[in-house]
Amino acid sequence: MTETREAVVYDPYRNACSELLTLSQAAKLLPRKNGRRIHPSTLWRWTRGFRGVCLQYVRVGRFIMITEDWLHHFFTELAKLDYERSRSPKLKRRRRC
C-alpha cells in the first residue's frame, strides 16, 4: 500500500479561533489610563499602524477580531522600536504597514 501524505501548511489563525476577541472585549483587558478605558477605536487605529507597527487582526463578518497574543506582539514591537530609537536618535521613521 502506498501512503499518501498531505502537505502541512502553517496557519496562524487555525488555533486562534477560540481566543478571538472583539475590539471592545480587548479594550476591556487593557490597563486604564487616567481612570478611563482605552477606546475600541484606538485599537482599530493600531491595526492601521502606529509608529510603523501594525496590530494584526482578522475580519469575521462585520467584526474586527484580535487575540491577546497579537496585542502582546504589537506592544513588544513598539517597545523594541522605542529601545532602538533611544540608542540611535537619528533613526529614520519606519514605513507604515
PDB file of C-alpha atoms in Angstrom:
ATOM      1  CA  MET A   1       0.000   0.000   0.000  1.00  0.00           C
ATOM      2  CA  THR A   2       1.162   3.461  -0.761  1.00  0.00           C
ATOM      3  CA  GLU A   3       0.718   6.062   1.883  1.00  0.00           C
ATOM      4  CA  THR A   4      -0.497   9.489   0.834  1.00  0.00           C
ATOM      5  CA  ARG A   5       0.801  12.482   2.721  1.00  0.00           C
ATOM      6  CA  GLU A   6      -0.815  15.857   2.763  1.00  0.00           C
ATOM      7  CA  ALA A   7       1.273  18.988   2.813  1.00  0.00           C
ATOM      8  CA  VAL A   8       1.382  20.670   6.207  1.00  0.00           C
ATOM      9  CA  VAL A   9       0.620  24.342   5.879  1.00  0.00           C
ATOM     10  CA  TYR A  10       1.160  26.677   8.810  1.00  0.00           C
ATOM     11  CA  ASP A  11      -1.968  28.659   9.527  1.00  0.00           C
ATOM     12  CA  PRO A  12      -1.603  31.220  12.331  1.00  0.00           C
ATOM     13  CA  TYR A  13      -5.382  31.644  12.518  1.00  0.00           C
ATOM     14  CA  ARG A  14      -6.172  27.958  12.964  1.00  0.00           C
ATOM     15  CA  ASN A  15      -5.773  27.805  16.746  1.00  0.00           C
ATOM     16  CA  ALA A  16      -6.685  31.440  17.292  1.00  0.00           C
ATOM     17  CA  CYS A  17     -10.408  30.967  16.712  1.00  0.00           C
ATOM     18  CA  SER A  18     -11.122  30.004  20.314  1.00  0.00           C
ATOM     19  CA  GLU A  19      -9.387  33.065  21.673  1.00  0.00           C
ATOM     20  CA  LEU A  20     -10.523  35.748  19.242  1.00  0.00           C
ATOM     21  CA  LEU A  21     -11.726  38.942  20.887  1.00  0.00           C
ATOM     22  CA  THR A  22     -13.672  41.860  19.500  1.00  0.00           C
ATOM     23  CA  LEU A  23     -12.017  45.253  19.820  1.00  0.00           C
ATOM     24  CA  SER A  24     -14.422  46.103  22.669  1.00  0.00           C
ATOM     25  CA  GLN A  25     -13.520  42.936  24.562  1.00  0.00           C
ATOM     26  CA  ALA A  26      -9.806  43.548  24.029  1.00  0.00           C
ATOM     27  CA  ALA A  27     -10.082  47.164  25.182  1.00  0.00           C
ATOM     28  CA  LYS A  28     -11.539  45.948  28.488  1.00  0.00           C
ATOM     29  CA  LEU A  29      -8.449  43.797  29.058  1.00  0.00           C
ATOM     30  CA  LEU A  30      -6.018  46.701  28.768  1.00  0.00           C
ATOM     31  CA  PRO A  31      -4.997  48.828  31.748  1.00  0.00           C
ATOM     32  CA  ARG A  32      -6.835  52.087  32.288  1.00  0.00           C
ATOM     33  CA  LYS A  33      -5.267  55.449  31.526  1.00  0.00           C
ATOM     34  CA  ASN A  34      -6.258  58.244  33.933  1.00  0.00           C
ATOM     35  CA  GLY A  35      -9.132  56.101  35.175  1.00  0.00           C
ATOM     36  CA  ARG A  36     -10.577  55.661  31.672  1.00  0.00           C
ATOM     37  CA  ARG A  37     -10.528  52.620  29.428  1.00  0.00           C
ATOM     38  CA  ILE A  38      -8.798  52.694  26.089  1.00  0.00           C
ATOM     39  CA  HIS A  39     -11.492  53.161  23.466  1.00  0.00           C
ATOM     40  CA  PRO A  40     -12.021  50.360  20.915  1.00  0.00           C
ATOM     41  CA  SER A  41     -11.451  52.872  18.099  1.00  0.00           C
ATOM     42  CA  THR A  42      -7.896  53.269  19.407  1.00  0.00           C
ATOM     43  CA  LEU A  43      -7.309  49.571  18.799  1.00  0.00           C
ATOM     44  CA  TRP A  44      -8.749  49.992  15.309  1.00  0.00           C
ATOM     45  CA  ARG A  45      -6.246  52.800  14.635  1.00  0.00           C
ATOM     46  CA  TRP A  46      -3.463  50.494  15.843  1.00  0.00           C
ATOM     47  CA  THR A  47      -4.475  47.957  13.176  1.00  0.00           C
ATOM     48  CA  ARG A  48      -3.712  50.688  10.625  1.00  0.00           C
ATOM     49  CA  GLY A  49      -0.282  51.295  12.103  1.00  0.00           C
ATOM     50  CA  PHE A  50       1.278  53.173  14.990  1.00  0.00           C
ATOM     51  CA  ARG A  51       4.900  54.269  14.610  1.00  0.00           C
ATOM     52  CA  GLY A  52       5.234  51.807  11.753  1.00  0.00           C
ATOM     53  CA  VAL A  53       3.948  48.821  13.741  1.00  0.00           C
ATOM     54  CA  CYS A  54       0.544  47.265  12.944  1.00  0.00           C
ATOM     55  CA  LEU A  55      -1.730  45.329  15.262  1.00  0.00           C
ATOM     56  CA  GLN A  56      -2.658  42.096  13.483  1.00  0.00           C
ATOM     57  CA  TYR A  57      -6.383  41.418  13.061  1.00  0.00           C
ATOM     58  CA  VAL A  58      -8.909  39.321  11.191  1.00  0.00           C
ATOM     59  CA  ARG A  59     -12.341  40.316   9.994  1.00  0.00           C
ATOM     60  CA  VAL A  60     -15.121  37.913  10.923  1.00  0.00           C
ATOM     61  CA  GLY A  61     -18.267  39.152   9.244  1.00  0.00           C
ATOM     62  CA  ARG A  62     -18.668  42.720  10.388  1.00  0.00           C
ATOM     63  CA  PHE A  63     -16.421  42.278  13.416  1.00  0.00           C
ATOM     64  CA  ILE A  64     -12.733  43.043  13.702  1.00  0.00           C
ATOM     65  CA  MET A  65     -11.132  40.381  15.877  1.00  0.00           C
ATOM     66  CA  ILE A  66      -7.737  40.208  17.572  1.00  0.00           C
ATOM     67  CA  THR A  67      -6.064  37.912  20.098  1.00  0.00           C
ATOM     68  CA  GLU A  68      -4.162  38.611  23.286  1.00  0.00           C
ATOM     69  CA  ASP A  69      -1.058  37.189  21.589  1.00  0.00           C
ATOM     70  CA  TRP A  70      -1.350  39.706  18.773  1.00  0.00           C
ATOM     71  CA  LEU A  71      -1.713  42.528  21.326  1.00  0.00           C
ATOM     72  CA  HIS A  72       1.362  41.268  23.145  1.00  0.00           C
ATOM     73  CA  HIS A  73       3.305  41.089  19.872  1.00  0.00           C
ATOM     74  CA  PHE A  74       2.211  44.651  18.978  1.00  0.00           C
ATOM     75  CA  PHE A  75       3.348  46.054  22.336  1.00  0.00           C
ATOM     76  CA  THR A  76       6.627  44.127  22.161  1.00  0.00           C
ATOM     77  CA  GLU A  77       7.395  45.533  18.706  1.00  0.00           C
ATOM     78  CA  LEU A  78       6.657  49.065  19.954  1.00  0.00           C
ATOM     79  CA  ALA A  79       8.990  48.530  22.910  1.00  0.00           C
ATOM     80  CA  LYS A  80      11.748  47.303  20.567  1.00  0.00           C
ATOM     81  CA  LEU A  81      11.257  50.368  18.413  1.00  0.00           C
ATOM     82  CA  ASP A  82      11.480  52.661  21.475  1.00  0.00           C
ATOM     83  CA  TYR A  83      14.697  50.934  22.504  1.00  0.00           C
ATOM     84  CA  GLU A  84      16.187  51.298  19.016  1.00  0.00           C
ATOM     85  CA  ARG A  85      15.286  54.979  18.934  1.00  0.00           C
ATOM     86  CA  SER A  86      16.808  55.587  22.367  1.00  0.00           C
ATOM     87  CA  ARG A  87      20.069  54.006  21.174  1.00  0.00           C
ATOM     88  CA  SER A  88      20.151  55.932  17.903  1.00  0.00           C
ATOM     89  CA  PRO A  89      18.380  59.317  17.957  1.00  0.00           C
ATOM     90  CA  LYS A  90      18.723  59.756  14.187  1.00  0.00           C
ATOM     91  CA  LEU A  91      16.893  56.537  13.318  1.00  0.00           C
ATOM     92  CA  LYS A  92      14.534  57.111  10.414  1.00  0.00           C
ATOM     93  CA  ARG A  93      10.817  56.520  10.870  1.00  0.00           C
ATOM     94  CA  ARG A  94       9.538  53.134   9.793  1.00  0.00           C
ATOM     95  CA  ARG A  95       7.179  52.935   6.880  1.00  0.00           C
ATOM     96  CA  ARG A  96       3.513  52.444   7.529  1.00  0.00           C
ATOM     97  CA  CYS A  97       2.095  48.946   7.193  1.00  0.00           C
TER      98      CYS A  97
END
